[in-house]
């Protein structure tokens, strides 16, 4: 695309667009317009001083063969054209020398424009020498190395970002696991404290009953000298059956055993826990419905989810189920439905499903 500029034909001075105004310019004031108020304003006298000439700016003509040879060596057309034009369009070697001297120019890859058409075809052509090839290759290698350095810098930065993100993720995972472990240990501590308080309550109840029996029989209160030692009392207390605590512990141990026996198949273990929770929940919600209290042992779905896993049927038996009709059914009699026991079973199942350390730590 050609560009047009204005300049003085005599002195070659550039002219501004203002100098294209007509000889006389009239102004019309907006308020109270009247033809008599028109006043002439003299225009600049540039036209009387500088005759105007139009010049077309075009790409300079260079030797086509030299241009093709430079492009074959890897130089862009604008750079090759600029090199031939400013080196005098004399030889390939001169053009390459010019590129080497001006490779850092900001406009080296912009197509040059000239005001006149000049025929610069050189009558003499030169062959590409080894030195020219080496210099051209040197330029290409320099550019290639520059790109490699930038790419390596970017790759190192990306690698640092990946390492930082990986460390952050590992630290977050470690904190989460630590919090879960502390929560589980706190829960176990609370359970042991509750068990201890239950034992102490039973001991106090036994002591109170003993005092009442002696009082009813007319016997004097027991002398402190014959009071059994604390060690013997603890042994006696430990041997007492604590039904709620014992059942909960047995259920918990049964679920731990089930998870340990199938620790390589976590999905199947979780499905078994969910199925057991459904059985227990249905009975707790509908204790009078016999269909929820009777399970056919030969049912393929029951066998796949619970029956084939060691500890599954044992857990149901701890909930009160009994084998009936020649081990064909698991049945929970109506008079043996214990809501407290079913609630305990539900709590243990929920704990087993939500606690990631369930079955991994010893009690």
Short mmCIF file of C-alpha atoms in Angstrom, two decimals:
data_model
loop_
_atom_site.label_atom_id
_atom_site.label_comp_id
_atom_site.label_asym_id
_atom_site.label_seq_id
_atom_site.Cartn_x
_atom_site.Cartn_y
_atom_site.Cartn_z
CA UNK A 1 0.00 0.00 0.00
CA UNK A 2 1.46 3.36 -1.09
CA UNK A 3 1.68 6.40 1.22
CA UNK A 4 1.48 10.04 0.14
CA UNK A 5 3.30 13.04 1.65
CA UNK A 6 3.42 16.77 0.82
CA UNK A 7 6.67 18.65 0.48
CA UNK A 8 8.01 21.78 -1.21
CA UNK A 9 9.09 21.04 -4.74
CA UNK A 10 11.87 23.67 -4.57
CA UNK A 11 13.35 23.40 -1.07
CA UNK A 12 12.04 19.89 -0.20
CA UNK A 13 10.51 21.19 3.10
CA UNK A 14 7.64 19.09 4.53
CA UNK A 15 4.25 20.83 4.57
CA UNK A 16 1.64 20.49 7.32
CA UNK A 17 -2.03 19.88 6.51
CA UNK A 18 -2.77 23.46 7.63
CA UNK A 19 -1.06 24.69 4.50
CA UNK A 20 -3.76 23.09 2.33
CA UNK A 21 -6.33 25.73 3.38
CA UNK A 22 -7.90 27.82 0.59
CA UNK A 23 -6.69 31.32 -0.18
CA UNK A 24 -9.50 32.99 1.84
CA UNK A 25 -11.37 31.58 4.85
CA UNK A 26 -14.61 33.08 6.20
CA UNK A 27 -15.80 32.74 9.79
CA UNK A 28 -19.44 33.03 10.87
CA UNK A 29 -20.00 34.01 14.52
CA UNK A 30 -22.89 32.02 15.95
CA UNK A 31 -24.74 34.70 17.97
CA UNK A 32 -26.77 37.33 16.01
CA UNK A 33 -25.71 36.11 12.57
CA UNK A 34 -25.79 38.74 9.82
CA UNK A 35 -24.31 38.62 6.33
CA UNK A 36 -22.72 42.00 7.01
CA UNK A 37 -20.73 40.50 9.90
CA UNK A 38 -18.75 38.20 7.59
CA UNK A 39 -15.05 39.08 7.77
CA UNK A 40 -12.32 37.65 5.57
CA UNK A 41 -9.33 36.04 7.23
CA UNK A 42 -6.13 35.86 5.25
CA UNK A 43 -4.87 32.34 4.72
CA UNK A 44 -1.24 31.33 5.22
CA UNK A 45 1.07 32.30 2.43
CA UNK A 46 2.62 28.86 2.18
CA UNK A 47 1.35 28.38 -1.33
CA UNK A 48 3.12 31.50 -2.53
CA UNK A 49 6.35 30.31 -0.92
CA UNK A 50 6.32 26.53 -1.34
CA UNK A 51 4.98 24.94 -4.48
CA UNK A 52 3.34 21.60 -3.47
CA UNK A 53 4.40 18.23 -4.87
CA UNK A 54 2.88 14.78 -4.16
CA UNK A 55 5.27 11.88 -3.63
CA UNK A 56 4.37 8.17 -3.45
CA UNK A 57 6.17 6.10 -0.82
CA UNK A 58 6.88 2.57 -2.01
CA UNK A 59 9.08 -0.41 -1.21
CA UNK A 60 12.53 0.12 -2.71
CA UNK A 61 13.53 -2.02 -5.65
CA UNK A 62 16.37 -4.41 -4.86
CA UNK A 63 18.12 -7.18 -6.70
CA UNK A 64 15.62 -10.05 -6.80
CA UNK A 65 18.23 -12.78 -6.99
CA UNK A 66 20.10 -11.45 -3.96
CA UNK A 67 16.78 -11.08 -2.14
CA UNK A 68 15.83 -14.71 -2.89
CA UNK A 69 19.24 -15.92 -1.72
CA UNK A 70 18.94 -14.03 1.58
CA UNK A 71 15.45 -15.48 2.14
CA UNK A 72 16.80 -18.96 1.39
CA UNK A 73 19.39 -18.40 4.12
CA UNK A 74 16.59 -17.76 6.65
CA UNK A 75 16.30 -13.96 6.72
CA UNK A 76 12.77 -12.44 6.71
CA UNK A 77 11.86 -10.50 3.56
CA UNK A 78 11.65 -7.07 5.33
CA UNK A 79 15.09 -7.57 6.91
CA UNK A 80 16.61 -8.79 3.64
CA UNK A 81 15.08 -5.89 1.67
CA UNK A 82 16.30 -3.34 4.25
CA UNK A 83 19.81 -4.87 4.23
CA UNK A 84 20.11 -4.78 0.42
CA UNK A 85 18.73 -1.24 0.22
CA UNK A 86 20.95 0.30 2.89
CA UNK A 87 24.07 -1.67 1.90
CA UNK A 88 23.88 -0.25 -1.60
CA UNK A 89 22.34 -3.32 -3.19
CA UNK A 90 25.84 -4.24 -4.25
CA UNK A 91 26.50 -7.76 -2.95
CA UNK A 92 25.27 -10.53 -0.70
CA UNK A 93 28.27 -10.16 1.60
CA UNK A 94 27.63 -6.45 2.13
CA UNK A 95 23.98 -7.14 2.97
CA UNK A 96 24.95 -9.76 5.58
CA UNK A 97 27.52 -7.37 7.08
CA UNK A 98 24.78 -4.73 7.38
CA UNK A 99 22.44 -7.22 9.15
CA UNK A 100 25.19 -8.08 11.65
CA UNK A 101 25.85 -4.40 12.39
CA UNK A 102 22.16 -3.50 12.74
CA UNK A 103 20.63 -6.64 14.26
CA UNK A 104 19.60 -4.73 17.39
CA UNK A 105 17.75 -1.96 15.52
CA UNK A 106 14.10 -1.71 16.58
CA UNK A 107 12.87 -1.38 12.97
CA UNK A 108 15.09 -4.03 11.39
CA UNK A 109 12.09 -6.22 10.53
CA UNK A 110 9.97 -3.37 9.14
CA UNK A 111 9.68 -3.04 5.36
CA UNK A 112 11.53 0.15 4.26
CA UNK A 113 9.78 2.81 2.16
CA UNK A 114 11.43 5.31 -0.22
CA UNK A 115 10.10 8.42 -1.90
CA UNK A 116 11.40 7.76 -5.40
CA UNK A 117 11.82 4.72 -7.53
CA UNK A 118 15.45 3.96 -7.95
CA UNK A 119 16.74 1.19 -10.13
CA UNK A 120 19.38 -0.48 -8.02
CA UNK A 121 19.78 -3.65 -10.02
CA UNK A 122 23.41 -4.57 -9.79
CA UNK A 123 25.00 -5.60 -13.06
CA UNK A 124 27.28 -8.03 -11.24
CA UNK A 125 26.07 -10.95 -9.08
CA UNK A 126 28.15 -12.71 -6.48
CA UNK A 127 28.00 -16.32 -5.28
CA UNK A 128 27.42 -17.15 -1.63
CA UNK A 129 30.78 -17.68 0.06
CA UNK A 130 31.50 -19.95 3.00
CA UNK A 131 32.08 -16.93 5.20
CA UNK A 132 28.61 -15.62 4.37
CA UNK A 133 27.06 -18.98 5.21
CA UNK A 134 28.94 -19.09 8.50
CA UNK A 135 27.78 -15.60 9.49
CA UNK A 136 24.20 -16.42 8.57
CA UNK A 137 24.36 -19.65 10.54
CA UNK A 138 25.88 -17.75 13.45
CA UNK A 139 22.90 -15.38 13.48
CA UNK A 140 20.44 -18.26 13.37
CA UNK A 141 22.28 -20.08 16.17
CA UNK A 142 22.31 -16.94 18.29
CA UNK A 143 18.56 -16.51 17.91
CA UNK A 144 17.96 -20.20 18.60
CA UNK A 145 20.06 -20.11 21.78
CA UNK A 146 18.20 -17.02 22.96
CA UNK A 147 14.88 -18.84 22.57
CA UNK A 148 16.27 -21.92 24.36
CA UNK A 149 17.40 -19.81 27.34
CA UNK A 150 13.96 -18.19 27.61
CA UNK A 151 12.21 -21.56 27.35
CA UNK A 152 14.43 -23.09 30.05
CA UNK A 153 13.73 -20.13 32.32
CA UNK A 154 9.99 -20.58 31.85
CA UNK A 155 10.27 -24.33 32.45
CA UNK A 156 12.17 -23.79 35.71
CA UNK A 157 9.48 -21.34 36.83
CA UNK A 158 6.72 -23.83 35.99
CA UNK A 159 8.57 -26.59 37.86
CA UNK A 160 8.87 -24.37 40.95
CA UNK A 161 5.13 -23.70 40.80
CA UNK A 162 4.39 -27.44 40.55
CA UNK A 163 6.66 -28.25 43.51
CA UNK A 164 5.09 -25.49 45.62
CA UNK A 165 1.56 -26.68 44.80
CA UNK A 166 2.53 -30.28 45.63
CA UNK A 167 4.00 -29.22 48.99
CA UNK A 168 0.90 -27.22 49.85
CA UNK A 169 -1.33 -30.19 49.01
CA UNK A 170 0.80 -32.60 51.06
CA UNK A 171 0.79 -30.25 54.06
CA UNK A 172 -2.98 -29.79 53.88
CA UNK A 173 -3.46 -33.56 53.72
CA UNK A 174 -1.13 -34.07 56.70
CA UNK A 175 -3.02 -31.49 58.78
CA UNK A 176 -6.35 -33.10 57.90
CA UNK A 177 -5.13 -36.58 58.88
CA UNK A 178 -3.65 -35.23 62.12
CA UNK A 179 -6.93 -33.53 63.03
CA UNK A 180 -8.90 -36.70 62.27
CA UNK A 181 -6.55 -38.80 64.39
CA UNK A 182 -6.78 -36.38 67.32
CA UNK A 183 -10.56 -36.35 67.08
CA UNK A 184 -10.66 -40.15 67.09
CA UNK A 185 -8.32 -40.40 70.09
CA UNK A 186 -10.41 -37.83 71.97
CA UNK A 187 -13.52 -39.89 71.22
CA UNK A 188 -11.86 -43.06 72.54
CA UNK A 189 -10.77 -41.23 75.67
CA UNK A 190 -14.30 -40.02 76.24
CA UNK A 191 -15.67 -43.56 75.81
CA UNK A 192 -13.21 -44.94 78.37
CA UNK A 193 -14.13 -42.20 80.83
CA UNK A 194 -17.81 -43.00 80.40
CA UNK A 195 -17.08 -46.69 80.97
CA UNK A 196 -15.13 -45.84 84.13
CA UNK A 197 -17.98 -43.68 85.44
CA UNK A 198 -20.43 -46.52 84.76
CA UNK A 199 -18.32 -48.95 86.79
CA UNK A 200 -18.03 -46.48 89.66
CA UNK A 201 -21.78 -45.96 89.64
CA UNK A 202 -22.37 -49.72 89.87
CA UNK A 203 -19.92 -50.01 92.77
CA UNK A 204 -21.74 -47.27 94.65
CA UNK A 205 -25.07 -48.94 93.97
CA UNK A 206 -23.76 -52.26 95.32
CA UNK A 207 -22.47 -50.58 98.46
CA UNK A 208 -25.80 -48.84 98.96
CA UNK A 209 -27.76 -52.09 98.49
CA UNK A 210 -25.49 -53.88 100.95
CA UNK A 211 -26.07 -51.24 103.60
CA UNK A 212 -29.84 -51.46 103.09
CA UNK A 213 -29.83 -55.26 103.38
CA UNK A 214 -27.87 -55.14 106.65
CA UNK A 215 -30.27 -52.50 107.92
CA UNK A 216 -33.33 -54.61 107.09
CA UNK A 217 -31.78 -57.63 108.81
CA UNK A 218 -31.07 -55.57 111.93
CA UNK A 219 -27.32 -55.95 111.53
CA UNK A 220 -24.97 -53.15 112.48
CA UNK A 221 -23.16 -51.30 109.70
CA UNK A 222 -20.09 -53.07 108.41
CA UNK A 223 -16.93 -52.17 110.30
CA UNK A 224 -14.30 -50.38 108.23
CA UNK A 225 -11.78 -52.95 109.50
CA UNK A 226 -13.53 -55.73 107.63
CA UNK A 227 -14.20 -53.67 104.51
CA UNK A 228 -12.72 -55.42 101.52
CA UNK A 229 -9.61 -53.87 100.06
CA UNK A 230 -9.77 -51.57 97.10
CA UNK A 231 -7.98 -54.15 94.95
CA UNK A 232 -10.56 -56.86 95.73
CA UNK A 233 -13.38 -54.40 95.18
CA UNK A 234 -12.03 -53.45 91.76
CA UNK A 235 -11.73 -57.12 90.80
CA UNK A 236 -15.31 -57.70 91.88
CA UNK A 237 -16.50 -54.65 89.97
CA UNK A 238 -14.65 -55.68 86.84
CA UNK A 239 -16.31 -59.10 86.90
CA UNK A 240 -19.80 -57.57 87.01
CA UNK A 241 -21.70 -57.74 83.73
CA UNK A 242 -22.12 -54.26 82.24
CA UNK A 243 -24.65 -55.00 79.58
CA UNK A 244 -24.73 -51.72 77.62
CA UNK A 245 -20.97 -51.19 77.69
CA UNK A 246 -20.21 -54.84 76.89
CA UNK A 247 -22.64 -54.95 73.96
CA UNK A 248 -21.24 -51.74 72.48
CA UNK A 249 -17.68 -53.03 72.79
CA UNK A 250 -18.60 -56.39 71.27
CA UNK A 251 -20.31 -54.67 68.33
CA UNK A 252 -17.33 -52.38 67.85
CA UNK A 253 -14.90 -55.29 67.91
CA UNK A 254 -17.08 -57.23 65.48
CA UNK A 255 -17.02 -54.32 63.00
CA UNK A 256 -13.26 -53.90 63.48
CA UNK A 257 -12.75 -57.58 62.72
CA UNK A 258 -14.91 -57.31 59.59
CA UNK A 259 -12.89 -54.34 58.33
CA UNK A 260 -9.51 -55.95 59.11
CA UNK A 261 -10.50 -59.21 57.40
CA UNK A 262 -11.36 -57.31 54.20
CA UNK A 263 -9.04 -54.32 54.42
CA UNK A 264 -8.07 -54.64 50.74
CA UNK A 265 -11.68 -54.15 49.63
CA UNK A 266 -12.81 -50.93 51.28
CA UNK A 267 -15.82 -50.49 49.00
CA UNK A 268 -17.24 -53.89 49.96
CA UNK A 269 -16.72 -53.20 53.67
CA UNK A 270 -18.52 -49.86 53.43
CA UNK A 271 -21.39 -51.50 51.53
CA UNK A 272 -21.69 -54.12 54.30
CA UNK A 273 -21.81 -51.38 56.98
CA UNK A 274 -24.48 -49.50 55.02
CA UNK A 275 -26.58 -52.68 54.60
CA UNK A 276 -26.36 -53.49 58.32
CA UNK A 277 -27.38 -49.91 59.14
CA UNK A 278 -30.45 -50.30 56.90
CA UNK A 279 -31.47 -53.54 58.67
CA UNK A 280 -31.07 -51.96 62.11
CA UNK A 281 -32.77 -48.70 61.08
CA UNK A 282 -35.80 -50.45 59.58
CA UNK A 283 -36.41 -52.41 62.79
CA UNK A 284 -35.92 -49.31 64.98
CA UNK A 285 -38.46 -47.37 62.89
CA UNK A 286 -40.93 -50.25 62.47
CA UNK A 287 -40.43 -52.69 65.37
CA UNK A 288 -43.85 -54.31 64.77
CA UNK A 289 -43.14 -55.19 61.11
CA UNK A 290 -42.06 -58.85 60.99
CA UNK A 291 -40.69 -58.54 57.46
CA UNK A 292 -37.90 -56.31 58.80
CA UNK A 293 -37.10 -58.75 61.61
CA UNK A 294 -36.75 -61.83 59.38
CA UNK A 295 -33.86 -62.35 56.93
CA UNK A 296 -33.53 -65.35 54.61
CA UNK A 297 -29.94 -66.57 54.78
CA UNK A 298 -30.05 -67.99 51.24
CA UNK A 299 -30.91 -64.59 49.77
CA UNK A 300 -28.15 -63.89 47.17
CA UNK A 301 -28.23 -60.15 47.86
CA UNK A 302 -27.84 -60.70 51.60
CA UNK A 303 -25.00 -63.18 51.05
CA UNK A 304 -23.17 -60.81 48.70
CA UNK A 305 -23.45 -57.78 50.98
CA UNK A 306 -23.27 -59.29 54.49
CA UNK A 307 -23.41 -63.09 54.73
CA UNK A 308 -20.13 -63.81 52.92
CA UNK A 309 -18.17 -61.34 55.06
CA UNK A 310 -16.86 -62.77 58.30
CA UNK A 311 -18.39 -60.76 61.12
CA UNK A 312 -21.54 -59.65 59.28
CA UNK A 313 -24.01 -62.21 60.67
CA UNK A 314 -22.27 -62.10 64.05
CA UNK A 315 -23.11 -58.39 64.28
CA UNK A 316 -26.80 -59.11 63.60
CA UNK A 317 -26.76 -61.80 66.29
CA UNK A 318 -25.38 -59.22 68.73
CA UNK A 319 -28.42 -57.09 67.84
CA UNK A 320 -30.70 -59.95 68.98
CA UNK A 321 -31.18 -61.98 65.79
CA UNK A 322 -31.38 -65.78 66.14
CA UNK A 323 -31.00 -68.58 63.61
CA UNK A 324 -34.32 -70.39 63.08
CA UNK A 325 -35.90 -73.10 60.93
CA UNK A 326 -32.73 -75.09 60.47
CA UNK A 327 -30.46 -72.10 59.96
CA UNK A 328 -32.62 -70.93 57.06
CA UNK A 329 -33.52 -67.56 58.60
CA UNK A 330 -32.14 -64.93 60.94
CA UNK A 331 -35.07 -63.86 63.09
CA UNK A 332 -35.50 -61.21 65.78
CA UNK A 333 -38.43 -62.14 68.04
CA UNK A 334 -40.89 -59.39 68.88
CA UNK A 335 -40.30 -59.75 72.61
CA UNK A 336 -36.53 -59.39 72.17
CA UNK A 337 -36.56 -56.09 70.31
CA UNK A 338 -34.32 -53.81 72.40
CA UNK A 339 -34.44 -50.21 71.19
CA UNK A 340 -31.44 -49.22 73.31
CA UNK A 341 -29.43 -52.04 71.79
CA UNK A 342 -30.53 -51.08 68.25
CA UNK A 343 -29.57 -47.45 68.85
CA UNK A 344 -26.17 -48.59 70.11
CA UNK A 345 -25.72 -50.69 66.96
CA UNK A 346 -26.65 -47.72 64.76
CA UNK A 347 -24.17 -45.47 66.54
CA UNK A 348 -21.35 -47.99 66.15
CA UNK A 349 -22.10 -48.44 62.43
CA UNK A 350 -22.11 -44.69 61.80
CA UNK A 351 -18.83 -44.34 63.69
CA UNK A 352 -17.28 -47.13 61.60
CA UNK A 353 -18.34 -45.43 58.36
CA UNK A 354 -17.26 -41.89 59.25
CA UNK A 355 -14.05 -42.56 61.20
CA UNK A 356 -11.10 -43.03 58.77
CA UNK A 357 -9.02 -44.67 61.53
CA UNK A 358 -11.67 -47.21 62.49
CA UNK A 359 -10.10 -50.66 62.70
CA UNK A 360 -6.55 -49.31 62.24
CA UNK A 361 -5.71 -48.44 65.84
CA UNK A 362 -5.87 -50.89 68.72
CA UNK A 363 -8.10 -50.07 71.67
#
